[in-house]
Coordinates of C-alpha atoms in Angstrom, one line a residue:
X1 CA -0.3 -9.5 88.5
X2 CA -3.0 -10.8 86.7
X3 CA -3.7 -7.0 85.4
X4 CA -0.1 -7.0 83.8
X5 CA -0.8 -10.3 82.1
X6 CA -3.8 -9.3 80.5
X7 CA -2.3 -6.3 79.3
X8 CA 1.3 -8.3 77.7
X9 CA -1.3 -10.4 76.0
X10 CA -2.4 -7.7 74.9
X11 CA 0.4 -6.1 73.1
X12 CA 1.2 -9.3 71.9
X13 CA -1.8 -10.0 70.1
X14 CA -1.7 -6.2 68.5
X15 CA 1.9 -6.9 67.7
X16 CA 0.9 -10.1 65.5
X17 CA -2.0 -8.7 63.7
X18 CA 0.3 -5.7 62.6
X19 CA 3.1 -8.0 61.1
X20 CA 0.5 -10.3 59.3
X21 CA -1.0 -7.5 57.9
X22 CA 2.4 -6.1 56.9
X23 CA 3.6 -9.4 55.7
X24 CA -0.1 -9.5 53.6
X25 CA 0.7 -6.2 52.0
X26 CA 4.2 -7.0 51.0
X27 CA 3.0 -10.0 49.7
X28 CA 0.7 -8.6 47.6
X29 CA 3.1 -6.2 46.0
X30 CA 5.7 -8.7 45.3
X31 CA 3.0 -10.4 43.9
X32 CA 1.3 -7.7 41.7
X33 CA 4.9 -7.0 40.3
X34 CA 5.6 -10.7 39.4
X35 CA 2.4 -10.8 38.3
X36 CA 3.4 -7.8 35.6
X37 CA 6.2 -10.0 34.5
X38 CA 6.2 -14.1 35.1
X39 CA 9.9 -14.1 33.8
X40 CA 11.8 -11.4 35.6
X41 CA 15.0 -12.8 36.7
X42 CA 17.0 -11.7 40.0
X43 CA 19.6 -9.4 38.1
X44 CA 16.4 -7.1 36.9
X45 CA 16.1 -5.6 40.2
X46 CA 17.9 -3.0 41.4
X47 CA 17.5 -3.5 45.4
X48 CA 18.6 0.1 46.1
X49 CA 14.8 1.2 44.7
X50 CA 11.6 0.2 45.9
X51 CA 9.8 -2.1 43.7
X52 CA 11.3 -1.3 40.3
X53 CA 11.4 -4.3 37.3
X54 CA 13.7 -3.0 34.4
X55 CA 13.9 -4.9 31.2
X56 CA 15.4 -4.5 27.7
X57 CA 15.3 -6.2 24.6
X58 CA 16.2 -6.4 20.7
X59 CA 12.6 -7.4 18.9
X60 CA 15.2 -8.4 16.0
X61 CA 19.2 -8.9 16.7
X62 CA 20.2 -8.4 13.1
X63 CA 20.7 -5.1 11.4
X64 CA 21.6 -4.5 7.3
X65 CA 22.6 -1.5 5.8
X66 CA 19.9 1.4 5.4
X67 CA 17.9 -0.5 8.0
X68 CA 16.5 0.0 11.6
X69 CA 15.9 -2.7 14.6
X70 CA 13.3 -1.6 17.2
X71 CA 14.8 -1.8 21.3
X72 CA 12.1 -1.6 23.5
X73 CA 13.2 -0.9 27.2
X74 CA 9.9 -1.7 29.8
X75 CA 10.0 -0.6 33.3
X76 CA 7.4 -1.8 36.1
X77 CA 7.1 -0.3 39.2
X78 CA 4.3 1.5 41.2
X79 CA 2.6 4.3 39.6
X80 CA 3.4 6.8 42.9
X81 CA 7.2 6.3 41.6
X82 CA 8.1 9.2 38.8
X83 CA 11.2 9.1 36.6
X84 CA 12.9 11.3 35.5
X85 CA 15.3 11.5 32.2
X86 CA 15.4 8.3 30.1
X87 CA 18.8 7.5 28.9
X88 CA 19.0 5.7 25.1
X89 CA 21.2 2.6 24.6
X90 CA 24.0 3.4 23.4
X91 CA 27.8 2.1 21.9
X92 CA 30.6 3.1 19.2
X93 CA 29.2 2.9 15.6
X94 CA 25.8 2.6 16.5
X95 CA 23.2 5.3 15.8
X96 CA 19.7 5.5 18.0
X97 CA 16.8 7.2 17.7
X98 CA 14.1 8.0 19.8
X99 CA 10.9 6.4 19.1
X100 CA 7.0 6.4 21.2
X101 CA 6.5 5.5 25.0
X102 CA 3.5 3.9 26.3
X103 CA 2.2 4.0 29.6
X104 CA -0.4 1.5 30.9
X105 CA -2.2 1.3 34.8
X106 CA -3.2 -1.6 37.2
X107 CA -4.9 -1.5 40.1
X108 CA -4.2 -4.9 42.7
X109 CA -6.7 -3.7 45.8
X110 CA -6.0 -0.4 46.5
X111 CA -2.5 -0.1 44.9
X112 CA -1.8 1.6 41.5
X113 CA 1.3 0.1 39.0
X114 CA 2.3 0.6 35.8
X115 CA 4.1 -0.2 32.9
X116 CA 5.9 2.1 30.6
X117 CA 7.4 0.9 27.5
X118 CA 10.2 3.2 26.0
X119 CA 10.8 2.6 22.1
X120 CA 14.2 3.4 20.3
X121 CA 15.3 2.6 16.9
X122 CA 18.8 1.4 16.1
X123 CA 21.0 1.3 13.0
X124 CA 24.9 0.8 12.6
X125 CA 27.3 2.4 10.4
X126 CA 29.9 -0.9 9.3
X127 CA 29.5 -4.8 9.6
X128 CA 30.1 -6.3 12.9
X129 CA 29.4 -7.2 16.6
X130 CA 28.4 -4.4 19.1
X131 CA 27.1 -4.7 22.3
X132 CA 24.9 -1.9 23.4
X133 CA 24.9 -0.6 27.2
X134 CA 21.7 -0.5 28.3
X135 CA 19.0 2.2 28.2
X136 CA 18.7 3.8 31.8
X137 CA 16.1 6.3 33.5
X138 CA 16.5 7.9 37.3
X139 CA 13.5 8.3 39.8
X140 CA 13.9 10.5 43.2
X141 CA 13.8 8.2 46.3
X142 CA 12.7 9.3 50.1
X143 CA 14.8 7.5 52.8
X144 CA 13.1 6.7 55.9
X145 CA 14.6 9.7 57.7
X146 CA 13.0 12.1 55.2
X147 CA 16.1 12.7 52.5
X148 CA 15.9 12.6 48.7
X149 CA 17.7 10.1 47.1
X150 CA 18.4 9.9 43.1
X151 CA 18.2 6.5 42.1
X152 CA 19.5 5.6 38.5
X153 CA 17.9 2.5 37.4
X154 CA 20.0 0.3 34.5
X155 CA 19.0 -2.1 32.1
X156 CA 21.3 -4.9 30.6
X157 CA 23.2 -5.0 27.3
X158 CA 22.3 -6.6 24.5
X159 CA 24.0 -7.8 21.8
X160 CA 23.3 -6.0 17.9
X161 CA 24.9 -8.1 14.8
X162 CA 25.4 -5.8 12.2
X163 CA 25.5 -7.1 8.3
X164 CA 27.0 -6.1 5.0
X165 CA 24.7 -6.8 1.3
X166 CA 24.9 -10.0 0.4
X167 CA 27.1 -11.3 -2.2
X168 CA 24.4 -12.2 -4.4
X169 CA 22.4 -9.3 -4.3
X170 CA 21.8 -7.6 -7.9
X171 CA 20.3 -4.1 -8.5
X172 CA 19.1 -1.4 -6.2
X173 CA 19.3 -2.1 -2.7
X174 CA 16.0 -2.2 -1.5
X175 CA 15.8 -3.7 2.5
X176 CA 12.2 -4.1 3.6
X177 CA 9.6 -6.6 5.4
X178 CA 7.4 -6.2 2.5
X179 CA 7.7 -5.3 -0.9
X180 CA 4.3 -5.5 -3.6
X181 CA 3.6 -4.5 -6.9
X182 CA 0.1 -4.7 -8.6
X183 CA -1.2 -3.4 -12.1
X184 CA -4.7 -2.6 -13.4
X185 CA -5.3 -2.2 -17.3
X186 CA -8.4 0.3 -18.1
X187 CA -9.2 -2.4 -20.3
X188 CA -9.7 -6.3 -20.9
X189 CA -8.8 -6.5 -24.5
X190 CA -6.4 -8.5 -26.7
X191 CA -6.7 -6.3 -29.9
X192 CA -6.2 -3.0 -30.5
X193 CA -6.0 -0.6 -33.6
X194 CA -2.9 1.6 -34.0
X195 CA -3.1 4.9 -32.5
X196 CA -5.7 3.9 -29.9
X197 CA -4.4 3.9 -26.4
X198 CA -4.4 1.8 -23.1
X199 CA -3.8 2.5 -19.8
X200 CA -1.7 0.7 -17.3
X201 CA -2.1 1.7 -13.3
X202 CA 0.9 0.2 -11.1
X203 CA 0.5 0.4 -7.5
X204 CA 4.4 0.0 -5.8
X205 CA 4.1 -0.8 -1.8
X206 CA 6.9 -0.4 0.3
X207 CA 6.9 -1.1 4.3
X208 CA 9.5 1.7 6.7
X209 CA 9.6 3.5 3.3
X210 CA 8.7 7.3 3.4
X211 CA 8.4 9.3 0.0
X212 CA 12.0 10.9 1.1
X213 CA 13.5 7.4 0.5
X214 CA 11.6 5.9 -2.4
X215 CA 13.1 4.4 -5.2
X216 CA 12.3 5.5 -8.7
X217 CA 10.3 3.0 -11.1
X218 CA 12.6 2.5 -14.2
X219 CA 10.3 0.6 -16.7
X220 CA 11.3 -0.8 -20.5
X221 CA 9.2 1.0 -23.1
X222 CA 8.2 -0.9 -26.5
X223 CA 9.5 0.0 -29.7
X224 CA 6.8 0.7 -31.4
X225 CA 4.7 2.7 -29.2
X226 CA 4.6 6.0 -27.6
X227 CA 4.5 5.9 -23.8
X228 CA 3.6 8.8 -21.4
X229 CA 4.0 8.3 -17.9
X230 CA 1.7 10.6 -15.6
X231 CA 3.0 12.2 -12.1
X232 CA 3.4 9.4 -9.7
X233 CA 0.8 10.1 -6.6
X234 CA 1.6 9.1 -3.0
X235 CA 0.0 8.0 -0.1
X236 CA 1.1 6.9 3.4
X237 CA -0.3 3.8 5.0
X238 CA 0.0 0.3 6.9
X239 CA 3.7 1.5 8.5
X240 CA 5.2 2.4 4.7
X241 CA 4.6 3.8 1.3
X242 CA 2.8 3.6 -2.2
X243 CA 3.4 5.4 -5.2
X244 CA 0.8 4.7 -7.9
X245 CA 1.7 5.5 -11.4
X246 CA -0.7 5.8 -14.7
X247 CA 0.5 5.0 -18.2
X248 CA -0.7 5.5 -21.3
X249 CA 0.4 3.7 -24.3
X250 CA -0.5 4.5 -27.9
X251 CA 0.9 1.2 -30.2
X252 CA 1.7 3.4 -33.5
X253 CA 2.5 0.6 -36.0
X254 CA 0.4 -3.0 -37.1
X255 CA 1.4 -6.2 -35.6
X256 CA 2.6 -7.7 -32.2
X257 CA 3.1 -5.5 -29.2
X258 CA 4.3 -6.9 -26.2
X259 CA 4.2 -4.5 -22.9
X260 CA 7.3 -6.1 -21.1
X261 CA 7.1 -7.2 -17.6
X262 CA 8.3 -5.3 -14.0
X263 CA 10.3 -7.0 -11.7
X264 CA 12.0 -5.6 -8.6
X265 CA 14.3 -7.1 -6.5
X266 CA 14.0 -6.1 -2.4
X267 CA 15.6 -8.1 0.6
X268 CA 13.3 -9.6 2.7
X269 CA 14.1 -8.7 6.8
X270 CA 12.0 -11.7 7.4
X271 CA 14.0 -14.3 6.3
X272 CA 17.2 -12.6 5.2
X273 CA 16.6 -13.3 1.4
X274 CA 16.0 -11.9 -1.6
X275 CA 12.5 -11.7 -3.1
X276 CA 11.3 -10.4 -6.4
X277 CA 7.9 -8.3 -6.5
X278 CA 6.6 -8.5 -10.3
X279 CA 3.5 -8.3 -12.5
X280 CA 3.3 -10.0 -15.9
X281 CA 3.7 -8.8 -19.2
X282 CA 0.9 -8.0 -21.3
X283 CA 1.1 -9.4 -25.5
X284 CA -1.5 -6.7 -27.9
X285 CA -2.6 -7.4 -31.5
X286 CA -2.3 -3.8 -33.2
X287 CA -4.5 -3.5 -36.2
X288 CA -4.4 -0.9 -38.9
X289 CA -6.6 2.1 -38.1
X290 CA -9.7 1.8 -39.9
X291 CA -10.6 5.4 -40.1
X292 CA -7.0 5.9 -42.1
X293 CA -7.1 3.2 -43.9
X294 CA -10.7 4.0 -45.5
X295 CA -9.3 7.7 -45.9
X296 CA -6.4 5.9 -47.8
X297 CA -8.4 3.8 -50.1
X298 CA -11.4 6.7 -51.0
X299 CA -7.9 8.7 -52.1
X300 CA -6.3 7.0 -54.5
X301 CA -9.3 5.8 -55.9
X302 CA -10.5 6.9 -59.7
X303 CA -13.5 8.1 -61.3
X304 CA -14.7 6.1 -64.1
X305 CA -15.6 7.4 -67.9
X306 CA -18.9 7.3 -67.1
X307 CA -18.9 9.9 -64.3
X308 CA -17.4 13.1 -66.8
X309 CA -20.6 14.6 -66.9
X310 CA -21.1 15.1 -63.4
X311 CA -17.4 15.9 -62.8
X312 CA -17.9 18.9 -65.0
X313 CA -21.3 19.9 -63.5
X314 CA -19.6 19.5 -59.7
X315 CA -16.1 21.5 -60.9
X316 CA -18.7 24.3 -62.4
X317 CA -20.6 24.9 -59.6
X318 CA -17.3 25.2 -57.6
X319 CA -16.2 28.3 -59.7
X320 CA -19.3 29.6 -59.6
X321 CA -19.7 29.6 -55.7
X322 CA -15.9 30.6 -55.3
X323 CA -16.5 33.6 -57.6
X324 CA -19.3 34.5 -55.2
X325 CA -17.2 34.3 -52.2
X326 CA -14.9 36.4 -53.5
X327 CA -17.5 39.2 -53.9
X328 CA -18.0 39.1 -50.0
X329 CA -17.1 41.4 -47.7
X330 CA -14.6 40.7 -45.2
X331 CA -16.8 40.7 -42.6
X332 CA -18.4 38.0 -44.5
X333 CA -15.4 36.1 -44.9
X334 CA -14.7 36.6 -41.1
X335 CA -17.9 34.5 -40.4
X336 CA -16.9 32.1 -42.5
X337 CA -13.7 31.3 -40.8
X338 CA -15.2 31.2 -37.7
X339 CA -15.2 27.7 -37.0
X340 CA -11.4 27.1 -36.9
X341 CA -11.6 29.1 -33.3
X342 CA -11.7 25.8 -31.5
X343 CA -9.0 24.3 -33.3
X344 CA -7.1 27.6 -31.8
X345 CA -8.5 26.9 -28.2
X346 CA -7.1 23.5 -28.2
X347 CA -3.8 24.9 -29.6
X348 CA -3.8 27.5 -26.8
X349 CA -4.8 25.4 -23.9
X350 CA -1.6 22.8 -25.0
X351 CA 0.9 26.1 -25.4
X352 CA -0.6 27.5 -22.0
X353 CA 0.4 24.3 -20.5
X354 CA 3.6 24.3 -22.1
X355 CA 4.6 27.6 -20.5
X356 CA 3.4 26.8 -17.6
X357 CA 5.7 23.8 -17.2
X358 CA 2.8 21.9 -16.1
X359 CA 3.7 18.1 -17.3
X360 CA -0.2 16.8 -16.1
X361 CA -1.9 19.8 -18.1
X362 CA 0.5 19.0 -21.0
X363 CA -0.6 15.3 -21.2
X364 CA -4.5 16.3 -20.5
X365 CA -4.6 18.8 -23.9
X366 CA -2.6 16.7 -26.1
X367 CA -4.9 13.5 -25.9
X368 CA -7.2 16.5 -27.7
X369 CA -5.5 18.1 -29.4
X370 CA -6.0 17.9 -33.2
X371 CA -4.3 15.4 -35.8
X372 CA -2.5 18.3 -37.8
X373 CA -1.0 19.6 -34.5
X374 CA -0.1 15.9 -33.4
X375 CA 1.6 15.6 -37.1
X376 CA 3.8 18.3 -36.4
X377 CA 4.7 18.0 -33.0
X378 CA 4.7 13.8 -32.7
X379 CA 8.4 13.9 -32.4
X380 CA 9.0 16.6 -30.2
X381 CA 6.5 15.3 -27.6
X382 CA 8.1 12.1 -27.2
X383 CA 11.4 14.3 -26.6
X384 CA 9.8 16.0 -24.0
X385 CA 7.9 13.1 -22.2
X386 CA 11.5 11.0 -22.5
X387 CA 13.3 13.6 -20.9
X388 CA 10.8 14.0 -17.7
X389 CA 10.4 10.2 -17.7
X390 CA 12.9 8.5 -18.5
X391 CA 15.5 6.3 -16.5
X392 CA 17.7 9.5 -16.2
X393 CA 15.5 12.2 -16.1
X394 CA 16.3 16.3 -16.6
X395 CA 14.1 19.4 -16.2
X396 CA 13.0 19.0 -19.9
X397 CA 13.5 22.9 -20.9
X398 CA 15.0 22.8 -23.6
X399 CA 12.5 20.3 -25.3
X400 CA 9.8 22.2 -23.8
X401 CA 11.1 25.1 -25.5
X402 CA 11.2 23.4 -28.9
X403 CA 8.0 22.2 -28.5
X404 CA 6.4 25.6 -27.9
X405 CA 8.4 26.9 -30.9
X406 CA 6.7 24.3 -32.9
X407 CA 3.2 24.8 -31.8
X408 CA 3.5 28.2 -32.7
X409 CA 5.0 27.6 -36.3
X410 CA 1.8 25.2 -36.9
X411 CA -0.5 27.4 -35.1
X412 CA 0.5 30.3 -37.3
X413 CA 0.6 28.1 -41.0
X414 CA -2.8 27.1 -39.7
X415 CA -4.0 31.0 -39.7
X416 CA -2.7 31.8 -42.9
X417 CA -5.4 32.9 -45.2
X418 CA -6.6 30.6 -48.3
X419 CA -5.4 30.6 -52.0
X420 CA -8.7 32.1 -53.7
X421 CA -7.0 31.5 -57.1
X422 CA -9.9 30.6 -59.6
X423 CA -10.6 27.8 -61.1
X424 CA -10.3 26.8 -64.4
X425 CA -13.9 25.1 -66.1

């Protein structure tokens, strides 16, 4: 008798330690799980899984056109527990888009959970209410007698509010969560003499913007200068885009030059209102051209009576050394002409660049080229330049195509051979 005590006290003692330490264990889970999420409510657990906290969420409710919302759909559960396919949200008029996952491991004791994040991105077509049925994923479960179970696991919906352009919204639609414009001048000057240049650098920053979807600058030129706008360059960075543009701008006549200010209108996600990004304008005193104007002066400019004498000695020795020229051989005079070889380089390297249809080489040889050829082809230039740069732009052929015909029409008046006609004593 006593024997069969000793061993029901026993079994009951084994018995107690083994549901304490299965009431320990299942306490520890449920805590580890809370403790992945303080504020998971009751309807977040699907109680035909083990374990399994599903959540979804809109980090912004409110959608315009052209724009994108992030849904995030998280799922914590231990890491022994493998999904399968992950189902997007989804409802009529709405468009999704698959974005990154993220995966990230805990350890409470000797148990393993994780966390996985799934990210989508979500746009409507029209204005209105939708309400999105929630994102879903499926894991294989093992029933206590050994059978496979497949398990889908459900988020809730959410609610998307979908908006048209405001009323008073002017110009290009242009939705972001940041919009900047910046400019740089290459120099810090208030005066400047006709035909010198300056150059402006603008720096455009646009956030979810990729170089697919940028908007094209449109900038007011001044009158009374010529300006050439360089290839834009872009760079990706900081979650968006920005296109940096160099411009060069030669004032041509005397007086007041004002370079007009940007300003671009975008609609700020933030706070649902419109903002302006802008840079200030920039006010140039052009002087005359000192080089032209002395050129100018020394050739209207008289000799007096007193200087006959010397006239007539200078004018002499001029026939006398033309005369001698003209005795010469043509080898001779070959050497002689040599030096206007570079003035045919230049020519060439701003023809090459013609026919290459390279705008950037274009730009780079006529800031060298020489005066003559400027002369001749001023007008045509700005033709060209307008029609790559300009608010509407085109391919430019044709005004390439009168350009070279140009340069080669000065190029050969420039190779024709002198007037040796004598010269009267």
């Amino acid at each position: 008798m006593t024997k069969r005590l000793f061993i029901f006290l026993n079994c009951l003692l084994v018995n107690t330690l083994v549901f304490a330490s299965e009431a320990k264990v299942s306490t520890d889970t449920s805590q580890a799980l809370s403790s992945l999420s303080a504020e998971q409510s009751e309807s977040e657990v699907d109680r035909n899984t083990t374990e399994i906290f599903i959540s979804a969420e809109l980090l912004n409710d409110t959608v315009y056109p052209e724009t994108e919302v992030i849904y995030n759909l998280t799922v914590k559960s231990r890491a022994d527990i493998h999904f399968s396919s992950v189902k997007p949200p989804r409802a009529k008029g709405v468009n999704v888009r698959r974005g990154k996952q993220d995966h990230q491991y805990n350890f409470v004791g000797n148990n393993e959970f994780r966390v996985s994040t799934y990210s989508f991105y979500v746009s409507a077509e029209e204005a209105g209410t939708f309400v999105l049925e929630g994102a879903s994923l499926a894991h294989v479960e093992i029933q206590e007698d050994g059978s496979r179970k497949r398990v889908l696991n459900k988020s809730q919906p959410v609610s998307l509010n979908s908006r048209s352009i405001p009323d008073n919204y002017r110009g290009l639609w242009l939705p972001s969560v940041l919009v900047t414009l910046k400019q740089e001048w290459s120099s810090d000057i208030d005066t400047l003499q006709a035909g010198e240049s300056i150059t402006r650098t603008l720096t455009l920053f646009i956030h979810g913007r990729d170089i697919d979807s940028f908007p094209e600058l449109s900038m007011t030129s001044p009158d009374t200068a010529n300006v050439y706008n360089e290839r834009p360059q872009f760079q990706g960075h900081d979650g968006g885009m920005s296109m940096t543009l160099q411009q060069v701008i030669v004032p041509r006549l005397e007086g007041e030059l004002t370079i007009p200010a940007i300003a671009i209108p975008w609609f700020d996600l933030d706070i649902n209102e419109v903002s302006v990004a802008s840079v200030e304008p920039l006010t140039l005193t052009v002087t005359p051209n000192q080089i032209q104007t002395l050129a100018l002066q020394s050739s209207i400019q008289e000799p007096s009576a007193g200087y006959w004498p010397f006239a007539t000695i200078l004018v002499t020795l001029l026939w006398g050394m033309t005369s001698y020229s003209l005795l010469k051989t043509r080898k001779a005079l070959a050497v002689f002409l040599k030096p206007t070889k570079v003035v045919t380089e230049k020519e060439s390297s701003l023809q090459q660049a013609l026919e290459d249809n390279n705008p950037q080489a274009v730009l780079c040889a006529w800031r060298t080229a020489d005066e003559h050829v400027k002369r001749s082809c001023n007008p045509l230039m700005d033709n060209y330049l307008a029609a790559l740069y300009s608010a509407n732009p085109t391919s430019g052929e044709k005004e390439r195509d009168a350009l070279i015909v140009q340069l080669k029409v000065t190029k050969k008046s420039k190779k024709q051979p002198a007037d040796f006609a004598s010269i009267e004593p």
